[in-house]
C-alpha atoms as one frame of an Amber mdcrd trajectory, in Angstrom:
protein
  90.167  79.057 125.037  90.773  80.000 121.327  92.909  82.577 120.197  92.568
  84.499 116.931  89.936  86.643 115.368  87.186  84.925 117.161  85.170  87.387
 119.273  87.208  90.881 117.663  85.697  93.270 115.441  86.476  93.527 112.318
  88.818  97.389 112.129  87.820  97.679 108.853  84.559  98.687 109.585  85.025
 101.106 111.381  86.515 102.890 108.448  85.313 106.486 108.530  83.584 107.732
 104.965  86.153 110.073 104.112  89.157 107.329 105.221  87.206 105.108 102.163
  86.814 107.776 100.097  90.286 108.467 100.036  91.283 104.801  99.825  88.890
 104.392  97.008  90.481 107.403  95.120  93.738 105.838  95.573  92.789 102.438
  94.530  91.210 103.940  91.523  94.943 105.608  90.431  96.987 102.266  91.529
  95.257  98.795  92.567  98.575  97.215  94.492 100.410  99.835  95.537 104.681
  99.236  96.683 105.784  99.713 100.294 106.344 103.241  99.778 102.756 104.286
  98.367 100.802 102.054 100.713 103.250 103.904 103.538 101.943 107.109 102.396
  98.613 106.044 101.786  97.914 104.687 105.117  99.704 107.974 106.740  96.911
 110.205 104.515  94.258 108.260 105.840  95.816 107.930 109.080  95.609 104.267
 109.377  98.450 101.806 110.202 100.225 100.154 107.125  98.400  96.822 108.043
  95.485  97.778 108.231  96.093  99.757 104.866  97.506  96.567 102.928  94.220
  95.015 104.698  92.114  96.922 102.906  93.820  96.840  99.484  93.912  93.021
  99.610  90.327  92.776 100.389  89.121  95.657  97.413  91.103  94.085  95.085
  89.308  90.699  95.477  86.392  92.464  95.126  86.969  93.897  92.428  88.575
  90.873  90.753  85.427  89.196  90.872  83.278  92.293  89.280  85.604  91.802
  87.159  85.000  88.327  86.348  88.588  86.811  87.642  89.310  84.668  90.716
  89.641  86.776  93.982  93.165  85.629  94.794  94.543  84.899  91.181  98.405
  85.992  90.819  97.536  88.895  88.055  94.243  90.281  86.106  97.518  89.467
  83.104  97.084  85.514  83.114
């Protein structure tokens, strides 16, 4: 038997709308927030700091690429 991801749903999806909106709001004012803002980020939205960091790690990919960069390049600066 496996272990791992295989067979769990992903718990980003079941993000409510107003838990994205106000992740997207904050990702608009900072795109890697520090310990402290993604603490008080994920308490706002009342998610746990994983799950938080989750989601910022995944948006910022995306958004790397709209942007024409490499998902999981080291900074938008090189």
């Amino acid at each position: 038997m496996q272990s791992g991801a295989a067979g769990r749903s992903d718990p980003l999806a079941t993000l409510t709308a107003d838990q994205i909106q106000l992740l997207e709001n904050n990702f608009a004012q900072m795109k890697q927030p520090d310990g402290s803002s993604l603490m008080l980020i994920a308490a706002e939205c009342g998610l746990t700091e994983e799950l938080t960091a989750q989601w910022f790690k995944q948006r910022i990919a995306k958004w790397r690429e709209s942007e024409g960069f490499p998902p999981e390049s080291g900074s938008v600066k090189d």
